[in-house]
Amino acid sequence: MTARPPPPPVHDVRGRGFTRRAPLTEAWDWVDARIAPPPARILPLAACSGLRLADAVAAAGDWPPADRAAVDGYGVAAADTLGAGSYNPVSLTAAVAVSAGDPLPPGCDAVIPYEAAQAVGPFIEAIDAVAPGSGVERRGAWTVAGSPLLPAGRRLRPADLGLLAAAGHSAVPAQPAPRVRILIAGGPKAGAPEQLGAMLAALVGRDGGVVEAVEELPADLAALADAFARPGADLILSAGRTGTGPDDVAPPALAQAGSLDLHGIAMRPGGSAGLGLAGGPAGGVPVLLLPGEPMAALAAYELLAGRAVRRAAGLPAALPHATVEAVTARKLVSEIGSFDLHRVRLDEGGRVEPVASPGWPGLAAAARADGFVLIGADSEGVPDGAAVIMYRFA
């Protein structure tokens, strides 16, 4: 395998501006080369919801473990109900009341539901005949001991956990959720509410991570460097203070805490994003720097940081959004050399139209959008009437 060349040196852009922005594909390569899930662990089922199953799991026993009632009613020998009808009730002297899930009583091969029987004093009568096996869930109907239950790589859903418990498992080998530290560098501009912590925490949870902490820090190089270097996280997302102003201290703080490998990504919005390692190249914790402007932070998460969280969780790196194939109602304008995220909506005819240009700030347009369209760096845009793929906001 040919070793990748080291990335070009990253310069301090404060007061100077970006002389180069790396292609988004270069940032993806960095993420894919350095971020992998932690080793699998045996975890109790209660801790496994949303985690990836590390190995295939087989049934520990038959399920159901015995023939059992599938409905509420009476366990009977089906032959005892022959000829029964509403005008010819048949007495059932050996009927045994059962609830759904109860083992089938000895001597019974069917369950007659309450609706097909009637009580006459102390006696039970059938007013409809049942066949052998009617109202019965047979042993091993769902799975037999040793049969495959769930495949390796499956992201465990609540119903899966119930199935695993039913099949005799109290713990399974799972990929632990990565611990993600979220740092809000410098906080919002004066008088503005903090918008990033809750949004980023929800996105991290969507992509299989667990938030270790959400911390607001001053625009102070030493404080940020300390937060980057502090142990306890598998991945760090830092939002804010990534641009070219004098107080944009997040990139130099990461360089001080370890390494700043890329700063400035050719994408809109989110072009001041960056990445590197806290603690140095040997065993360093990956750090993703996101812009502080909320829409730019959202775009940089979707296009870059989310990929890192999903890889750390052992999930597919690709975008997790449902997609819609549609045609454009109006041209989507783009810029050569920049990978653009266009917020769009579907009109009444099911066509895609822009809600805002990629450079327009704020989350209001994202709230009005149905999703987004991605336009590659080699394109000047998409003409009206062209086929596109829209990624739906969840």
XYZ file of C-alpha atoms in Angstrom:
394
model
C 0.000 0.000 0.000
C 1.462 3.380 -1.039
C 1.818 5.809 1.847
C -0.110 9.057 1.495
C 2.096 12.153 1.272
C 1.825 14.466 4.278
C -0.643 17.333 3.889
C 0.812 20.727 2.971
C 1.673 22.990 5.899
C -1.294 24.895 7.325
C -0.774 28.613 7.893
C -2.377 31.041 10.318
C -5.088 32.807 8.263
C -5.965 35.482 10.830
C -5.727 38.885 9.219
C -4.493 37.293 5.972
C -7.300 35.170 4.538
C -7.184 31.741 2.944
C -4.644 31.274 0.160
C -5.904 27.722 -0.472
C -8.949 25.699 0.430
C -8.576 21.932 0.309
C -11.020 19.912 -1.800
C -13.735 18.284 0.285
C -12.556 14.898 -0.985
C -9.182 15.538 0.660
C -10.923 16.132 3.984
C -12.953 12.926 3.499
C -9.734 11.006 2.854
C -8.287 12.404 6.092
C -11.359 11.284 8.048
C -11.421 7.822 6.467
C -7.704 7.255 7.109
C -7.734 8.282 10.780
C -11.127 7.454 12.263
C -12.245 3.932 13.042
C -14.649 2.527 15.626
C -13.314 1.444 19.025
C -13.086 -2.307 19.728
C -16.371 -4.166 20.195
C -17.519 -5.017 23.713
C -20.067 -7.353 25.240
C -22.822 -5.009 26.396
C -26.158 -5.594 28.145
C -29.177 -5.253 25.884
C -30.365 -2.152 27.740
C -27.210 -0.338 26.600
C -27.378 -1.430 22.948
C -30.186 0.582 21.358
C -28.831 2.292 18.240
C -25.461 0.542 18.414
C -24.027 -1.620 15.668
C -23.960 -5.380 16.248
C -20.313 -6.448 16.012
C -20.898 -10.144 15.225
C -23.783 -12.177 13.903
C -26.025 -13.546 16.665
C -27.719 -16.946 16.592
C -30.739 -17.997 18.598
C -29.791 -19.502 21.951
C -32.934 -21.665 21.937
C -36.196 -22.330 20.145
C -38.698 -19.497 20.087
C -41.341 -20.050 21.192
C -39.773 -22.654 23.498
C -42.980 -24.759 23.427
C -46.344 -24.864 21.666
C -48.381 -22.011 23.120
C -51.680 -20.207 22.796
C -51.736 -17.494 20.159
C -55.113 -16.121 21.295
C -57.139 -15.861 24.486
C -59.669 -18.678 24.821
C -59.796 -22.350 25.757
C -57.275 -25.082 25.050
C -59.114 -28.025 23.491
C -58.675 -31.160 21.458
C -59.876 -30.027 18.030
C -61.702 -33.350 17.530
C -63.990 -32.456 20.467
C -65.378 -29.472 18.492
C -66.484 -31.431 15.400
C -69.999 -30.501 14.322
C -70.240 -27.484 16.621
C -72.295 -24.508 15.433
C -74.527 -21.780 16.769
C -77.550 -24.104 16.431
C -75.642 -27.158 17.610
C -73.408 -26.258 20.584
C -71.031 -29.024 21.641
C -70.007 -29.461 25.265
C -66.268 -29.257 25.966
C -65.666 -31.175 29.149
C -61.840 -30.975 28.932
C -61.517 -27.277 27.954
C -58.839 -25.298 29.814
C -58.901 -21.478 29.910
C -55.676 -19.984 28.469
C -54.301 -16.542 27.661
C -52.184 -15.728 24.616
C -48.618 -16.833 25.360
C -49.538 -19.610 27.784
C -48.080 -23.069 27.110
C -50.625 -25.337 25.412
C -52.174 -27.621 28.080
C -51.495 -31.380 27.813
C -53.950 -33.182 25.551
C -54.811 -29.985 23.640
C -53.965 -29.305 20.005
C -55.973 -26.103 19.402
C -57.267 -22.981 21.105
C -60.867 -22.003 20.584
C -61.297 -18.254 21.033
C -63.846 -16.890 23.464
C -65.931 -15.677 20.536
C -66.417 -19.278 19.353
C -67.452 -20.627 22.756
C -70.009 -19.916 25.450
C -70.312 -20.606 29.135
C -73.461 -22.402 30.283
C -73.314 -22.582 34.036
C -70.119 -24.420 34.938
C -69.788 -25.876 31.434
C -68.120 -24.592 28.245
C -69.713 -25.169 24.866
C -68.242 -24.730 21.392
C -70.448 -22.859 18.932
C -67.909 -23.196 16.113
C -65.513 -25.986 15.179
C -61.730 -25.496 15.106
C -59.033 -27.438 13.259
C -55.890 -28.911 14.857
C -53.298 -26.141 15.283
C -55.885 -23.364 15.189
C -54.990 -20.568 17.636
C -51.614 -22.204 18.376
C -48.084 -20.844 17.932
C -45.847 -23.859 17.402
C -42.503 -24.385 19.126
C -39.705 -22.846 17.038
C -42.180 -21.050 14.760
C -39.990 -17.933 14.744
C -36.546 -19.422 15.234
C -34.866 -22.634 16.319
C -31.727 -23.006 18.420
C -28.598 -22.150 16.435
C -30.385 -20.431 13.554
C -29.205 -16.940 12.460
C -31.033 -14.219 14.340
C -29.423 -10.900 13.390
C -26.447 -10.224 11.070
C -23.204 -8.505 11.960
C -23.315 -4.788 11.281
C -27.003 -4.333 12.035
C -27.886 -1.122 13.867
C -29.979 -2.403 16.741
C -33.550 -1.135 16.978
C -35.862 -1.488 20.000
C -37.683 -4.433 18.393
C -34.326 -6.160 17.823
C -33.565 -5.930 21.533
C -36.882 -7.574 22.341
C -36.160 -10.347 19.839
C -32.700 -10.914 21.308
C -34.139 -11.148 24.813
C -36.812 -13.565 23.647
C -34.150 -15.729 22.012
C -32.223 -16.063 25.274
C -29.642 -13.270 25.042
C -29.058 -10.795 27.870
C -25.929 -9.248 26.307
C -24.421 -9.109 22.804
C -21.147 -7.996 21.163
C -21.752 -4.399 20.115
C -19.769 -1.474 18.822
C -19.739 1.116 21.630
C -20.968 4.589 20.754
C -18.093 7.057 20.334
C -17.878 9.721 23.045
C -18.086 13.095 21.326
C -17.074 16.327 23.063
C -18.767 19.460 21.697
C -16.982 22.762 22.306
C -18.630 26.097 21.545
C -15.598 28.317 21.024
C -16.090 31.942 21.964
C -19.857 31.665 22.230
C -22.302 33.624 20.041
C -21.807 37.221 19.022
C -22.921 39.842 21.543
C -26.646 39.662 22.289
C -27.258 36.542 20.187
C -28.559 33.295 21.708
C -26.394 30.169 21.648
C -27.714 28.065 18.747
C -25.119 25.382 18.150
C -24.986 23.097 21.205
C -28.466 21.550 20.948
C -28.266 21.267 17.152
C -24.894 19.528 17.149
C -25.840 17.220 20.041
C -28.931 16.068 18.109
C -26.867 15.451 14.976
C -24.270 13.467 16.919
C -27.042 11.292 18.392
C -28.520 10.746 14.948
C -25.180 9.484 13.678
C -24.543 7.005 16.480
C -22.445 9.063 18.899
C -23.012 9.900 22.535
C -22.289 13.429 23.723
C -19.604 13.443 26.406
C -20.068 17.158 27.122
C -21.252 20.419 25.581
C -19.010 23.246 26.790
C -19.030 26.970 26.075
C -15.510 28.394 26.186
C -14.125 31.895 25.757
C -12.246 32.871 22.632
C -9.025 32.074 24.427
C -6.259 30.065 22.789
C -5.002 28.429 25.993
C -8.503 27.477 27.214
C -9.352 25.871 23.885
C -6.021 24.036 23.672
C -6.625 22.614 27.161
C -10.147 21.476 26.189
C -8.765 19.788 23.057
C -6.057 17.995 25.032
C -8.214 16.837 27.959
C -8.766 13.031 27.865
C -12.164 11.361 27.849
C -13.436 11.810 24.277
C -13.070 9.670 21.155
C -13.872 12.614 18.884
C -14.086 16.385 19.395
C -16.281 18.863 17.525
C -15.389 22.518 18.061
C -17.768 25.141 16.655
C -16.840 28.776 16.251
C -13.796 31.013 15.888
C -12.442 29.272 12.764
C -12.225 32.254 10.392
C -9.799 35.039 9.608
C -10.552 37.522 12.409
C -8.140 38.321 15.230
C -10.210 36.343 17.772
C -10.500 33.231 15.563
C -8.306 31.179 17.864
C -9.683 27.649 17.343
C -7.226 26.643 14.559
C -4.055 27.837 16.354
C -5.352 26.272 19.586
C -5.648 22.915 17.822
C -2.164 23.346 16.365
C -0.879 23.970 19.903
C -2.750 20.932 21.296
C -1.534 18.580 18.587
C -1.757 19.192 14.857
C -3.834 21.306 12.489
C -3.789 19.222 9.319
C -6.312 21.047 7.117
C -7.890 24.471 7.533
C -10.177 25.828 4.852
C -12.327 23.426 2.848
C -13.658 24.245 -0.624
C -17.350 24.016 0.282
C -20.236 26.437 0.759
C -21.350 27.104 3.374
C -18.715 26.049 5.901
C -15.514 26.932 4.057
C -13.589 27.842 7.224
C -13.865 24.297 8.618
C -10.708 22.437 9.574
C -9.420 19.258 11.135
C -6.491 17.822 13.003
C -5.443 15.743 15.979
C -5.311 16.661 19.643
C -2.385 14.988 21.362
C -0.235 14.457 18.291
C -0.239 11.928 15.427
C 0.408 8.879 17.640
C -2.892 8.142 19.336
C -4.265 11.646 18.866
C -7.988 12.355 19.174
C -9.527 13.603 15.902
C -10.861 17.159 16.097
C -13.262 18.702 13.580
C -13.400 22.509 13.541
C -16.776 23.901 12.447
C -17.636 27.534 11.722
C -19.629 29.447 14.304
C -22.252 30.787 11.866
C -25.158 28.355 12.436
C -25.926 27.440 8.819
C -22.226 27.060 8.038
C -21.885 24.836 11.118
C -24.837 22.703 9.968
C -23.416 22.322 6.468
C -19.912 21.537 7.739
C -21.375 18.904 10.050
C -23.456 17.296 7.288
C -20.623 17.303 4.746
C -17.676 16.508 7.013
C -18.103 16.038 10.765
C -21.076 13.670 10.442
C -18.917 11.362 8.351
C -16.391 11.269 11.200
C -19.049 10.488 13.830
C -20.568 7.705 11.720
C -17.186 6.107 11.052
C -16.372 6.241 14.761
C -19.724 4.540 15.444
C -19.056 1.796 12.908
C -21.862 3.011 10.631
C -21.699 3.632 6.868
C -19.850 6.866 6.156
C -22.355 8.031 3.514
C -25.038 10.606 4.289
C -27.882 8.990 6.274
C -30.698 10.997 4.685
C -33.557 9.587 2.648
C -33.343 10.770 -0.964
C -35.854 12.001 -3.526
C -35.299 12.066 -7.279
C -36.787 15.218 -8.803
C -36.189 17.912 -11.420
C -35.323 21.534 -10.775
C -37.965 24.232 -11.128
C -35.272 26.918 -11.314
C -31.531 26.971 -11.854
C -29.338 26.195 -8.846
C -26.348 28.520 -9.128
C -22.975 27.183 -8.013
C -19.333 28.195 -8.072
C -16.530 26.361 -9.847
C -14.068 24.979 -7.308
C -16.553 24.826 -4.417
C -18.674 21.887 -3.266
C -22.053 23.519 -2.611
C -24.952 22.552 -0.354
C -28.168 24.136 -1.692
C -31.176 24.343 0.634
C -34.247 23.491 -1.436
C -37.947 22.741 -1.173
C -40.378 20.720 -3.269
C -43.044 22.832 -4.975
C -46.642 21.706 -5.485
C -45.614 19.883 -8.632
C -42.866 17.960 -6.842
C -40.083 19.999 -8.449
C -37.025 21.277 -6.589
C -36.574 25.008 -6.092
C -33.925 26.869 -4.077
C -34.807 28.386 -0.708
C -31.539 30.296 -0.331
C -28.130 30.475 -1.961
C -25.315 28.428 -0.359
C -23.724 31.590 1.001
C -26.858 32.914 2.736
C -26.490 32.667 6.537
C -28.926 31.605 9.251
C -31.100 28.579 9.962
C -34.437 30.143 8.933
C -34.010 29.022 5.320
C -33.036 25.517 6.473
C -36.244 25.382 8.529
C -38.272 26.255 5.408
C -36.394 23.728 3.265
C -37.401 20.122 2.632
C -33.795 19.108 2.148
C -30.666 19.925 0.193
C -29.015 19.271 -3.147
C -25.253 18.812 -3.467
C -23.395 20.347 -6.406
C -19.836 19.202 -7.096
C -16.839 21.506 -7.257
C -16.497 21.011 -11.006
C -19.951 22.451 -11.781
C -21.233 25.984 -12.330
C -24.710 24.900 -11.246
C -27.736 22.904 -12.310
C -30.067 24.289 -15.015
C -33.829 24.347 -14.611
C -35.495 21.097 -15.654
C -32.449 18.996 -14.766
C -32.685 15.792 -12.715
C -31.240 16.058 -9.209
C -31.168 14.052 -5.983
C -32.546 15.835 -2.945
C -31.406 14.702 0.500
C -34.345 15.070 2.873
C -33.962 16.769 6.213
C -35.196 14.298 8.820
